[in-house]
Each structure stands twice: as C-alpha cells, then as structure tokens.
CSV table of C-alpha atoms in Angstrom, one decimal:
chain,number,residue,atom,x,y,z
A,297,MET,CA,5.6,-8.3,-4.2
A,298,HIS,CA,3.4,-4.5,-4.4
A,299,GLU,CA,6.6,-3.0,-5.7
A,300,ALA,CA,7.4,-5.9,-8.2
A,301,ALA,CA,3.9,-5.8,-9.7
A,302,HIS,CA,4.5,-2.2,-10.5
A,303,GLY,CA,7.4,-2.9,-12.4
A,304,PHE,CA,6.2,-6.1,-14.2
A,305,VAL,CA,2.9,-4.2,-15.5
A,306,ALA,CA,5.2,-1.3,-16.5
A,307,TRP,CA,7.3,-3.8,-18.8
A,308,TRP,CA,4.4,-5.3,-19.8
A,309,ARG,CA,2.9,-1.9,-21.2
A,310,GLY,CA,6.4,-1.2,-22.8
A,311,ASP,CA,8.9,0.1,-20.0
A,312,ASP,CA,11.3,-2.1,-19.3
A,313,THR,CA,13.2,0.4,-16.8
A,314,ALA,CA,12.4,-1.6,-13.7
A,315,ARG,CA,13.2,-5.2,-15.2
A,316,VAL,CA,16.8,-3.7,-16.5
A,317,LEU,CA,17.4,-2.3,-12.8
A,318,GLY,CA,16.4,-5.7,-11.7
A,319,ARG,CA,13.2,-4.5,-9.6
A,320,VAL,CA,10.7,-7.1,-11.3
A,321,THR,CA,11.5,-9.6,-8.7
A,322,LEU,CA,10.3,-11.0,-5.4
A,323,ASN,CA,13.7,-10.8,-3.7
A,324,PRO,CA,12.7,-8.1,-1.0
A,325,ILE,CA,16.3,-7.0,-0.6
A,326,ARG,CA,16.2,-5.0,-4.1
A,327,HIS,CA,13.1,-3.1,-3.0
A,328,ILE,CA,14.6,-1.9,0.4
A,329,ASP,CA,15.0,1.7,1.0
A,330,PRO,CA,17.7,2.5,3.8
A,331,PHE,CA,15.9,5.2,5.2
A,332,GLY,CA,12.4,4.1,4.6
A,333,THR,CA,12.5,0.5,5.3
A,334,VAL,CA,15.2,0.1,7.9
A,335,ILE,CA,15.8,3.3,9.6
A,336,LEU,CA,12.7,5.4,9.9
A,337,PRO,CA,10.3,2.5,11.0
A,338,ALA,CA,13.4,1.3,13.7
A,339,LEU,CA,13.4,4.8,15.2
A,340,MET,CA,9.5,5.2,15.4
A,341,TYR,CA,8.8,1.6,16.8
A,342,PHE,CA,11.5,2.4,19.4
A,343,THR,CA,10.0,6.1,20.2
A,344,THR,CA,6.4,5.8,19.5
A,345,GLY,CA,5.6,2.3,19.0
A,346,PHE,CA,3.9,3.1,15.7
A,347,VAL,CA,5.6,2.3,12.3
A,348,PHE,CA,5.5,3.9,9.2
A,349,GLY,CA,7.8,3.4,6.2
A,350,TRP,CA,8.0,2.7,2.5
A,351,ALA,CA,9.9,0.5,0.0
A,352,LYS,CA,12.4,2.1,-2.5
A,353,PRO,CA,9.9,3.3,-5.4
A,354,VAL,CA,9.9,1.2,-8.6
A,355,PRO,CA,11.1,3.7,-11.7
A,356,VAL,CA,8.8,4.0,-14.4
A,357,ASN,CA,9.3,6.3,-17.5
A,358,PHE,CA,5.9,6.8,-18.5
A,359,GLY,CA,6.8,8.2,-21.6
A,360,ARG,CA,7.6,4.8,-22.8
A,361,LEU,CA,4.5,2.8,-22.2
A,362,TYR,CA,2.3,2.4,-25.1
A,363,HIS,CA,-0.6,4.7,-23.9
A,364,PRO,CA,1.2,6.6,-21.1
A,365,ARG,CA,-2.0,8.2,-19.3
A,366,SER,CA,-4.2,5.0,-19.4
A,367,ASP,CA,-1.1,2.7,-18.8
A,368,MET,CA,0.1,4.7,-16.0
A,369,VAL,CA,-3.6,3.9,-14.2
A,370,TRP,CA,-2.9,0.2,-14.6
A,371,VAL,CA,0.9,0.4,-13.4
A,372,ALA,CA,-0.5,2.5,-10.4
A,373,LEU,CA,-3.2,-0.2,-9.5
A,374,ALA,CA,-0.8,-3.3,-10.1
A,375,GLY,CA,0.6,-2.5,-6.3
A,376,PRO,CA,-2.8,-2.5,-4.4
A,377,GLY,CA,-4.4,-5.2,-6.7
A,378,VAL,CA,-1.6,-7.3,-5.2
A,379,ASN,CA,-2.3,-6.4,-1.7
A,380,PHE,CA,-5.9,-7.2,-2.6
A,381,LEU,CA,-5.2,-10.5,-3.8
A,382,LEU,CA,-2.8,-11.4,-0.8
A,383,ALA,CA,-5.5,-10.5,1.6
A,384,LEU,CA,-8.1,-12.5,-0.6
A,385,VAL,CA,-5.7,-15.6,-0.1
A,386,SER,CA,-5.0,-15.2,3.2
A,387,ALA,CA,-8.7,-14.9,4.2
A,388,MET,CA,-9.3,-17.9,2.2
A,389,LEU,CA,-6.5,-19.9,3.9
A,390,TRP,CA,-7.8,-18.8,7.2
A,391,GLY,CA,-11.2,-20.7,6.7
A,392,PHE,CA,-9.4,-23.6,6.5
A,393,THR,CA,-7.8,-23.6,9.8
A,394,ASP,CA,-8.9,-25.0,13.0
A,395,PRO,CA,-9.3,-22.4,16.0
A,396,GLN,CA,-8.7,-25.0,18.1
A,397,GLY,CA,-5.8,-26.9,16.4
A,398,ASN,CA,-2.1,-27.3,17.3
A,399,PRO,CA,0.3,-24.7,18.4
A,400,PHE,CA,1.6,-24.4,14.7
A,401,GLU,CA,-2.0,-24.3,13.0
A,402,LEU,CA,-2.8,-21.5,15.7
A,403,TRP,CA,0.3,-19.6,14.8
A,404,PHE,CA,-0.3,-19.8,11.0
A,405,ARG,CA,-4.1,-19.0,11.7
A,406,ALA,CA,-2.8,-15.7,13.6
A,407,ALA,CA,0.0,-14.9,10.9
A,408,LEU,CA,-3.1,-14.7,8.4
A,409,GLU,CA,-5.3,-12.5,10.3
A,410,VAL,CA,-2.0,-10.1,10.4
A,411,SER,CA,-1.6,-10.5,6.5
A,412,VAL,CA,-5.4,-9.6,6.1
A,413,LEU,CA,-4.9,-6.6,7.9
A,414,VAL,CA,-1.5,-5.8,6.7
A,415,ASN,CA,-2.4,-5.9,3.1
A,416,VAL,CA,-5.9,-4.1,3.5
A,417,VAL,CA,-4.6,-1.4,5.1
A,418,LEU,CA,-1.6,-1.1,2.5
A,419,MET,CA,-4.1,-1.1,0.0
A,420,VAL,CA,-6.6,1.6,1.1
A,421,PHE,CA,-3.5,3.6,2.2
A,422,ASN,CA,-2.1,3.6,-1.2
A,423,LEU,CA,-5.2,4.3,-3.0
A,424,ILE,CA,-5.4,7.8,-1.3
A,425,PRO,CA,-5.7,10.0,-4.3
A,426,LEU,CA,-2.8,11.9,-3.5
A,427,PRO,CA,0.2,11.8,-5.6
A,428,PRO,CA,2.6,10.1,-5.2
A,429,LEU,CA,0.8,7.4,-3.9
A,430,ASP,CA,-0.9,4.9,-6.3
A,431,GLY,CA,-4.3,6.4,-5.8
A,432,GLY,CA,-2.9,9.5,-6.9
A,433,ARG,CA,-1.6,8.5,-10.2
A,434,VAL,CA,-4.9,6.8,-10.9
A,435,ALA,CA,-6.7,10.0,-10.4
A,436,VAL,CA,-4.3,11.9,-12.5
A,437,GLY,CA,-4.8,9.1,-15.1
A,438,ILE,CA,-8.9,9.2,-15.1
A,439,LEU,CA,-9.5,12.8,-14.2
A,440,PRO,CA,-10.4,15.5,-16.8
A,441,ASP,CA,-7.4,17.7,-17.8
A,442,VAL,CA,-8.6,20.8,-15.5
A,443,LEU,CA,-8.4,18.7,-12.5
A,444,ALA,CA,-5.8,16.1,-13.5
A,445,PHE,CA,-2.9,18.7,-14.2
A,446,PRO,CA,-3.2,20.5,-10.8
A,447,LEU,CA,-3.3,17.3,-9.1
A,448,ALA,CA,-0.2,15.9,-10.7
A,449,ARG,CA,1.6,19.3,-9.9
A,450,LEU,CA,0.9,18.3,-5.9
A,451,GLU,CA,3.3,15.5,-6.3
A,452,ARG,CA,6.4,17.2,-5.1
A,453,TYR,CA,4.5,18.1,-1.9
A,454,GLY,CA,2.3,15.3,-1.6
A,455,MET,CA,4.6,13.4,1.1
A,456,PHE,CA,4.9,16.4,3.2
A,457,ILE,CA,0.8,16.7,2.8
A,458,LEU,CA,0.6,12.9,3.7
A,459,ILE,CA,2.8,13.1,6.9
A,460,GLY,CA,0.8,16.2,8.0
A,461,VAL,CA,-2.5,14.5,7.7
A,462,LEU,CA,-1.3,11.1,9.3
A,463,PHE,CA,0.8,12.6,12.2
A,464,LEU,CA,0.3,16.4,12.7
A,465,LEU,CA,-3.8,16.2,12.3
A,466,PRO,CA,-3.9,13.4,15.2
A,467,MET,CA,-1.4,15.4,17.4
A,468,ILE,CA,-3.3,18.2,17.2
A,469,GLY,CA,-6.8,16.8,17.5
A,470,ARG,CA,-5.3,15.1,20.7
A,471,GLU,CA,-4.4,18.7,22.2
A,472,LEU,CA,-8.2,19.9,21.2
A,473,GLY,CA,-9.8,16.7,22.3
A,474,MET,CA,-11.1,15.9,19.1
A,475,ASN,CA,-10.4,12.7,16.8
A,476,LEU,CA,-8.6,13.4,13.8
A,477,ASN,CA,-7.2,10.5,13.1
A,478,VAL,CA,-7.9,10.2,9.3
A,479,MET,CA,-6.6,6.7,8.7
A,480,ALA,CA,-8.9,5.6,11.5
A,481,TRP,CA,-12.1,7.3,9.7
A,482,VAL,CA,-11.0,5.4,6.7
A,483,LEU,CA,-10.4,1.7,7.8
A,484,GLY,CA,-12.6,1.8,11.1
A,485,PRO,CA,-11.9,-0.1,14.1
A,486,PRO,CA,-8.9,-2.1,12.5
A,487,VAL,CA,-9.4,-5.6,14.6
A,488,ASP,CA,-13.5,-5.7,14.1
A,489,TYR,CA,-13.0,-4.7,10.3
A,490,VAL,CA,-10.3,-7.4,9.6
A,491,ILE,CA,-12.3,-9.9,11.5
A,492,ASP,CA,-15.3,-9.2,9.4
A,493,LEU,CA,-13.5,-9.2,6.4
A,494,ILE,CA,-11.8,-12.4,7.1
A,495,GLN,CA,-15.3,-14.1,7.9
A,496,ILE,CA,-16.7,-12.6,4.4
A,497,LEU,CA,-13.9,-13.6,2.2
A,498,SER,CA,-13.8,-17.2,4.0
A,499,GLY,CA,-17.3,-17.8,3.6
A,500,ASN,CA,-18.0,-18.5,7.5
A,501,SER,CA,-20.0,-15.1,7.7
C-alpha cells in the first residue's frame, strides 16, 4: 500500500509512469524487489535476527508532474501517510477487541499490535530527511534552494549513509560502550511506545 500510494498520487498529479508499469496496484508481487524484499531480509534473519529491506521503488518522472517541486512533496508523503492511516485503523480496531476473548480474537489483537508497530516504524523511518527516503524528498521540496540543492545531491550516497547510521554506528557504539542506536533514539522503547499509541488512538488511555 505504501508503494502503490506513491504511484497513485503521482498519477493524480500528472505522471502516469507507475500506472503504465502496473505499479498502482495492491498486488504485493508487483512491488517485490528480489534483493531488497527477499534475499537481504532472509540473510539477515538467519544471521543476525534483525530484518531490514525495501520494496521496489515506484518510478516517478517528476518532470511530468503539474508542479514538479510541490507535487514531489505530496508524492513523497503519500507512502508514510498510508502507514499512518494503517496504524490508526489498526489501533481503532484493537480498541474493539477483548483481551479475554477466544483464541482467534487474541491472535487478531496481537496482529493489530504488530500492525501498529510496523507501520509507525515505517512511517518514522521513511520520514528521515535524507534522500532517497521520502523525508528527503519532502525536505528538498520545501527547503530554500540554498539548502535543497546540496541535499538533493546527497541522493546517490543516501543509502550508504543510511546503512552506516543504522548498522555501523550501533556496532561502533557497542565497542565503545555507548548507545549509538539512532532508531532507538527516534522511536523510544518500541513496546511501550506501541502500547501507549494504541491506547491513545483507541480512546482507552
């Protein structure tokens, strides 16, 4: 849904590239990246227990958008926006479940908690203001040229910077006895964060 949302908003704002290529669809198979969605997550799961990956990026020809710079912001926000809506709906449904219910209801309740966690993490992660992440494109679209142009030029190195921040910094921190886990700083304790969010969104706080 995250990737399809990018393609749909791009189509709405004038670029039908993703639609023509069959990417404006909820069929997950059309969004699979063989390495980023299958091979890398599997290798990481069996070697580190931590899973990191990505879907096939939705192609967008920004030059075909009605207003390239401002429309780029809307296209970029579409993905995290869908993650927010999924987390919100999951939290609302969670509020209707019974913690003392039957086995299926307990499974459904647990699945909704996972849905909130995953979608909140994806939303926050994608809003990091570093190209090629969605937050980077938003920043390029709204910052003045003197800041936007240098940030845009970082796109070719963005994934390497991201991998360094997510993996190398925590490894270095462990050797130095310091907590350099940036995502932990951003999200806080995951379990407590999700429980609090679920209770707030479901009106049970």
